[in-house]
PDB file of C-alpha atoms in Angstrom:
ATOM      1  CA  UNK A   1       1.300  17.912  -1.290  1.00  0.00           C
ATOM      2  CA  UNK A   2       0.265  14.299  -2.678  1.00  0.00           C
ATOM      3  CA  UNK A   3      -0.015  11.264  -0.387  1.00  0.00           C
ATOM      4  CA  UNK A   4       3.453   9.799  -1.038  1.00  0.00           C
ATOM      5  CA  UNK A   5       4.734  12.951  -0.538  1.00  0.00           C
ATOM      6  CA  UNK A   6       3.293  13.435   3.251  1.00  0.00           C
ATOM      7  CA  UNK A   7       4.465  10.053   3.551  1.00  0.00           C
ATOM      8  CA  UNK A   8       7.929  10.757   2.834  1.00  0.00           C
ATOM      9  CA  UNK A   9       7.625  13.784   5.061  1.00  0.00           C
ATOM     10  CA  UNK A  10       6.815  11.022   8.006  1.00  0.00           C
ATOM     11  CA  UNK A  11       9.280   8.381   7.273  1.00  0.00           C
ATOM     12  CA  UNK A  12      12.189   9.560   5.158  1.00  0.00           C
ATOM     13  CA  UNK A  13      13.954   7.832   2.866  1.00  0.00           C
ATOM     14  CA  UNK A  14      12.621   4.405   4.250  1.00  0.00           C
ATOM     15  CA  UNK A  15      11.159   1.507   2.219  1.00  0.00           C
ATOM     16  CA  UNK A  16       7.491   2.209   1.242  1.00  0.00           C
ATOM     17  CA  UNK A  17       5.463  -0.153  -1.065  1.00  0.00           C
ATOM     18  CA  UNK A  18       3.375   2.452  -3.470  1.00  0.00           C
ATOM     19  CA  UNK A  19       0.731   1.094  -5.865  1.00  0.00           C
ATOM     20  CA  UNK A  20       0.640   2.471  -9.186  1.00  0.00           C
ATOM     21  CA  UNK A  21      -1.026   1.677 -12.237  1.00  0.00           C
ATOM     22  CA  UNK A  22      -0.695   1.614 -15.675  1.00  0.00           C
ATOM     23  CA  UNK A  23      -2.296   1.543 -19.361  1.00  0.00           C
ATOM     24  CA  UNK A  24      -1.347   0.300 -22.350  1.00  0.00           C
ATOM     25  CA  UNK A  25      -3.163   2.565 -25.243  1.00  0.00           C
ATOM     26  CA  UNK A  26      -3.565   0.814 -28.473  1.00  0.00           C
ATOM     27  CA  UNK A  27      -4.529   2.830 -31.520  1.00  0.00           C
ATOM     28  CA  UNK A  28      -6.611   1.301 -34.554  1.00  0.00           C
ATOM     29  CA  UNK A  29      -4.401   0.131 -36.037  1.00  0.00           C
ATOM     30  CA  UNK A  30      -2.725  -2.051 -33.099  1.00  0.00           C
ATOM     31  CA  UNK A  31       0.321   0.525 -32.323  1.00  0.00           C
ATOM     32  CA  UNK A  32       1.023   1.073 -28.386  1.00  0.00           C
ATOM     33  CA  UNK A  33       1.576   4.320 -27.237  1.00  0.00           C
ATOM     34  CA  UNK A  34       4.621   5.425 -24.973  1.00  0.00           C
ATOM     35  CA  UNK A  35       5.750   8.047 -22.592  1.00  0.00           C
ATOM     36  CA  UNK A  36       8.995   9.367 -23.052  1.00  0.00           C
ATOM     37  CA  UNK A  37      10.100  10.821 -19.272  1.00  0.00           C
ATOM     38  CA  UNK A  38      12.228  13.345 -17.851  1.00  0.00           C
ATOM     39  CA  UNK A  39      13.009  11.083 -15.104  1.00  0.00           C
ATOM     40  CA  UNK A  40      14.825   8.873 -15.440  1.00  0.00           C
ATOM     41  CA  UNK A  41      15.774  11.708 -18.561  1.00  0.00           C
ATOM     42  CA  UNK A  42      14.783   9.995 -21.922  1.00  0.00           C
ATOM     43  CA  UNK A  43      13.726   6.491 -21.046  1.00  0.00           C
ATOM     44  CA  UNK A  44      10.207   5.246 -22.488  1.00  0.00           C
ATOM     45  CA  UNK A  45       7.536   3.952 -20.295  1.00  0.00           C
ATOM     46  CA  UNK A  46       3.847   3.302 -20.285  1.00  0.00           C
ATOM     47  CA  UNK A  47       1.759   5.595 -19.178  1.00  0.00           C
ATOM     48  CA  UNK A  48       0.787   5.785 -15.513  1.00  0.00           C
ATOM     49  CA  UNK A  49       1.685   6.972 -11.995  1.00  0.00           C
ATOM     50  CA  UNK A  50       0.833   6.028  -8.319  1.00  0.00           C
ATOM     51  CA  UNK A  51      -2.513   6.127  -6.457  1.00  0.00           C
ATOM     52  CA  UNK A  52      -3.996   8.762  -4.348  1.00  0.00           C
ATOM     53  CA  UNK A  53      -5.934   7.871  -1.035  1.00  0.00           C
ATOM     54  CA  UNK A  54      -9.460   6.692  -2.167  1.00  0.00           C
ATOM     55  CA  UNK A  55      -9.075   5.365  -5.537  1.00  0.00           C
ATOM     56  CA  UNK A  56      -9.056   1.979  -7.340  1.00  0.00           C
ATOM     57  CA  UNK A  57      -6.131   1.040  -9.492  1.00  0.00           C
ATOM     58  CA  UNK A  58      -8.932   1.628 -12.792  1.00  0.00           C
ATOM     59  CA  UNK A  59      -9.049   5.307 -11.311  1.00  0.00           C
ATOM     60  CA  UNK A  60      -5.404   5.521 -11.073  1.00  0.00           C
ATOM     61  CA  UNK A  61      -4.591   4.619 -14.625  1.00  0.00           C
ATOM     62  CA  UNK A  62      -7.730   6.839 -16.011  1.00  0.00           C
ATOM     63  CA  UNK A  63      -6.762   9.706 -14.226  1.00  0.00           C
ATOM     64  CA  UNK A  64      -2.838   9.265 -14.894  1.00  0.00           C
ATOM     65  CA  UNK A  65      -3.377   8.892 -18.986  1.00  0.00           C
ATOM     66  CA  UNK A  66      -5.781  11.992 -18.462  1.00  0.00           C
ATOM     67  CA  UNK A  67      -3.018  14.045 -16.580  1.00  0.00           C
ATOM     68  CA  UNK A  68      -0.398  12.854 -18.969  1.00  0.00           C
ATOM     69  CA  UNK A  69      -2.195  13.080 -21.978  1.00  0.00           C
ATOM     70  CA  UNK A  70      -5.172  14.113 -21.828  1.00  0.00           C
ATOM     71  CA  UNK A  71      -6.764  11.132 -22.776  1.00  0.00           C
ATOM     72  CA  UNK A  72     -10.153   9.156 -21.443  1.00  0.00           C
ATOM     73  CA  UNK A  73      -9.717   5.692 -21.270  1.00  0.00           C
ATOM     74  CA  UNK A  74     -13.392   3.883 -21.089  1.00  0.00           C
ATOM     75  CA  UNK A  75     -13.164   0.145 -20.172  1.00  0.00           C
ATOM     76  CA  UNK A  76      -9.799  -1.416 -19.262  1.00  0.00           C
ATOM     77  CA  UNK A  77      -8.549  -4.740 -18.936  1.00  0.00           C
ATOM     78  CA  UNK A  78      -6.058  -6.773 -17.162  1.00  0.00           C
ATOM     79  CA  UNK A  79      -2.732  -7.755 -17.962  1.00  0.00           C
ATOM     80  CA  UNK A  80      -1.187  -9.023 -14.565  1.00  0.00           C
ATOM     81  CA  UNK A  81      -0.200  -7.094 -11.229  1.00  0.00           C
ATOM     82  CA  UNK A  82       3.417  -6.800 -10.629  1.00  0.00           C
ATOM     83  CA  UNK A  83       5.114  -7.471  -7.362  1.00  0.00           C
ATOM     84  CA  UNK A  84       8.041  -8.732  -5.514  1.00  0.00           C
ATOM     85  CA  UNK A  85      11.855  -8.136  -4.945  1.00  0.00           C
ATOM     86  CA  UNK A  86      12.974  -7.666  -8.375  1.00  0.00           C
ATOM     87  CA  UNK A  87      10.334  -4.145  -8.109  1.00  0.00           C
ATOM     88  CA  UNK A  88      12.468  -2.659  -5.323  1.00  0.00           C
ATOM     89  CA  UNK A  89      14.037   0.395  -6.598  1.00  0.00           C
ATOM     90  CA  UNK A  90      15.857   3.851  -4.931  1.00  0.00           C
ATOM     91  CA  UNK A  91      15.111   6.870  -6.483  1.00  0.00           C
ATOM     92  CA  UNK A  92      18.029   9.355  -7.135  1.00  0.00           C
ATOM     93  CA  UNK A  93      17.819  11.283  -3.809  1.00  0.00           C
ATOM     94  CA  UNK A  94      17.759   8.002  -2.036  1.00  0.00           C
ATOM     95  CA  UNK A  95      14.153   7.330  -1.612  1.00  0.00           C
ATOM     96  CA  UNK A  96      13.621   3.279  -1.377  1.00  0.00           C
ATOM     97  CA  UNK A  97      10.248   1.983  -2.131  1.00  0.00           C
ATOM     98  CA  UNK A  98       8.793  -1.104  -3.494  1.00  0.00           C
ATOM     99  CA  UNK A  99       6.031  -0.611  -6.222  1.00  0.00           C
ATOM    100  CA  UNK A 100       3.011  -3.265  -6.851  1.00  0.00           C
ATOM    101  CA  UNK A 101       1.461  -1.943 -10.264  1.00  0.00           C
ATOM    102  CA  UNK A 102      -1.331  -3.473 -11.922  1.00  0.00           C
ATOM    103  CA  UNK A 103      -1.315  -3.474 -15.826  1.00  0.00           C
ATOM    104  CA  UNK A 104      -4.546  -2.446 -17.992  1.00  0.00           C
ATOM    105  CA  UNK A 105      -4.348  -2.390 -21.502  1.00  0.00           C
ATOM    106  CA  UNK A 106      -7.481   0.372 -23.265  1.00  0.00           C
ATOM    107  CA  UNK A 107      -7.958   0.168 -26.861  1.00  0.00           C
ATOM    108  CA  UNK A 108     -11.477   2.592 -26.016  1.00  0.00           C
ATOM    109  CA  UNK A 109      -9.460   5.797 -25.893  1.00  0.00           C
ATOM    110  CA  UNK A 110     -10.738   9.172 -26.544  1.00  0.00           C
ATOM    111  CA  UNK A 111      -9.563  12.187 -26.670  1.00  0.00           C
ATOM    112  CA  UNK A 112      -6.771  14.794 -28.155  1.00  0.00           C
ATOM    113  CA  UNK A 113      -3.126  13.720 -27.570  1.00  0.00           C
ATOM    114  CA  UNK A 114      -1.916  16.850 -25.930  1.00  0.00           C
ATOM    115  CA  UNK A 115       1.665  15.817 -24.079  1.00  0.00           C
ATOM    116  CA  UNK A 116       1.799  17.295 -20.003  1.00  0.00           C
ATOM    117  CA  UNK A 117       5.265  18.816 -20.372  1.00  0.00           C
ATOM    118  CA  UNK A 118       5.695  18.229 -16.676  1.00  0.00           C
ATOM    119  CA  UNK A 119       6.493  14.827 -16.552  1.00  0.00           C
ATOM    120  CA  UNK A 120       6.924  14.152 -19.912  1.00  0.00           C
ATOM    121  CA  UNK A 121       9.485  15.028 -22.951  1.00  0.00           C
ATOM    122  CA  UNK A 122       6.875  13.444 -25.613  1.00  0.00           C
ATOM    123  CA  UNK A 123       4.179  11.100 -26.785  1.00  0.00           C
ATOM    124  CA  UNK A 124       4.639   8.550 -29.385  1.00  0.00           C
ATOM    125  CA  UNK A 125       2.561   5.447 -30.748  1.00  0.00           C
ATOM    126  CA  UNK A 126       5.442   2.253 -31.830  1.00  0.00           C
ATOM    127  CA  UNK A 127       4.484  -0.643 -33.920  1.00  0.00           C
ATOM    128  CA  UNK A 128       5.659  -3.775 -31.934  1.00  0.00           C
ATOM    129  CA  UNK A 129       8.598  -4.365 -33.556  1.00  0.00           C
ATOM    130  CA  UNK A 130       9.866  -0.649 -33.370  1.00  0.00           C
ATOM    131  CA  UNK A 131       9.537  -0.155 -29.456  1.00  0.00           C
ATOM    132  CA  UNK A 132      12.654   1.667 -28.364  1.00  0.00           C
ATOM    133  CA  UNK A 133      15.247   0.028 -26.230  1.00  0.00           C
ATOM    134  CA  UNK A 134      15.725   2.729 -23.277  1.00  0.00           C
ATOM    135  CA  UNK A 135      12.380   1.365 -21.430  1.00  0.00           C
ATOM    136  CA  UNK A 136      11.558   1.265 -18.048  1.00  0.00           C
ATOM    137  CA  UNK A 137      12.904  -2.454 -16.809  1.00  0.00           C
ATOM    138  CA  UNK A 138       9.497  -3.064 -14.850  1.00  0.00           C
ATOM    139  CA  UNK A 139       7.582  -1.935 -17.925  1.00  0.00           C
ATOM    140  CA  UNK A 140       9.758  -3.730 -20.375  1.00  0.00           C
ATOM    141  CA  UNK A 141       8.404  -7.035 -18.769  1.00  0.00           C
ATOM    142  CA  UNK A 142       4.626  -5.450 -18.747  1.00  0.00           C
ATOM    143  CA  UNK A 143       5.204  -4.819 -22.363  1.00  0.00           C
ATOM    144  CA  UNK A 144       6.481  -8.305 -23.158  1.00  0.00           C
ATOM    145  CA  UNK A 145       3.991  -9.934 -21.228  1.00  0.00           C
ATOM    146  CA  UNK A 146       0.794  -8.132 -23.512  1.00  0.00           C
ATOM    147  CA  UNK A 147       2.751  -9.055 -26.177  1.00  0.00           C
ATOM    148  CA  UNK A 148       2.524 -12.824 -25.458  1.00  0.00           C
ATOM    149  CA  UNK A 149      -0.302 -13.168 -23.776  1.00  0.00           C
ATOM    150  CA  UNK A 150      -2.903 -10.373 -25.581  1.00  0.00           C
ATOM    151  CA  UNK A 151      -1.838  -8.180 -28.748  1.00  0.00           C
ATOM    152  CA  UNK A 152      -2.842 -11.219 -30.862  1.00  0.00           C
ATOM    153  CA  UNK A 153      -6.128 -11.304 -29.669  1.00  0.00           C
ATOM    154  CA  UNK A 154      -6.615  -7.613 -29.902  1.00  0.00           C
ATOM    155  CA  UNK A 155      -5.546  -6.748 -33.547  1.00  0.00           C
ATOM    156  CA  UNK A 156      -6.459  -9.051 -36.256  1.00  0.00           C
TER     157      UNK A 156
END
């Protein structure tokens, strides 16, 4: 049993705030790479999850892109950390909980794609301008914000 899941065991369905984290990947030749979930069923996200007791939000997002894809990320860097009221959300079974995730971006990424069926119903890199619609809301604003402020910068 995880930490938020102890947590829940405690507390219920009550308002938590979880930290998670998450990393863009950006291949060579500047495409991102997505997660396409199981829950909710089909939507596209960036890869990442919540922290465990003990780590940093760079250990969260390695270890998350490892689990999910079996992936190293080496050195990360900072997009923003997102926070607030508009990040409030209630899971399906009526868990509440307000999430704070900081946003890395990696393009030193090693590794085999191999997709973690558990979470996950595939893998896919996107060119900018082909990034599906069905996207996480919180991560649509992550992925609009690297756009702006960093792809530019990255691939020339």
């Amino acid at each position: 049993m995880g930490y938020v899941e102890e947590l829940r065991a405690i507390v219920g369905h009550r308002p938590l705030i979880l930290v998670g984290a998450v990393v863009i990947v950006l291949d060579p030749s500047g495409k991102l790479l997505l997660q396409q979930r199981k829950h909710p069923y089909g939507s596209w996200a960036i890869p990442g999850g919540l922290m465990e007791l003990g780590e940093s939000v760079e250990d969260t997002a390695r270890r998350e892109l490892y689990e999910e894809t079996k992936l190293t990320a080496g050195e990360l860097h900072l997009i923003n950390v997102y926070s607030g009221p508009k990040y409030f959300l209630v899971a399906p079974n009526g868990d509440e909980f307000y999430t704070v995730t900081v946003a890395f971006y990696s393009t030193d990424i090693t590794g085999e794609l191999i997709v973690d069926r558990e979470e996950s119903l595939d893998f896919r890199y996107f060119a900018p301008d082909e990034i599906p619609e069905f996207i996480a809301g919180s991560h649509k604003r992550i992925l609009e914000e690297f756009m702006a402020k960093h792809y530019n910068n990255i691939v020339k």
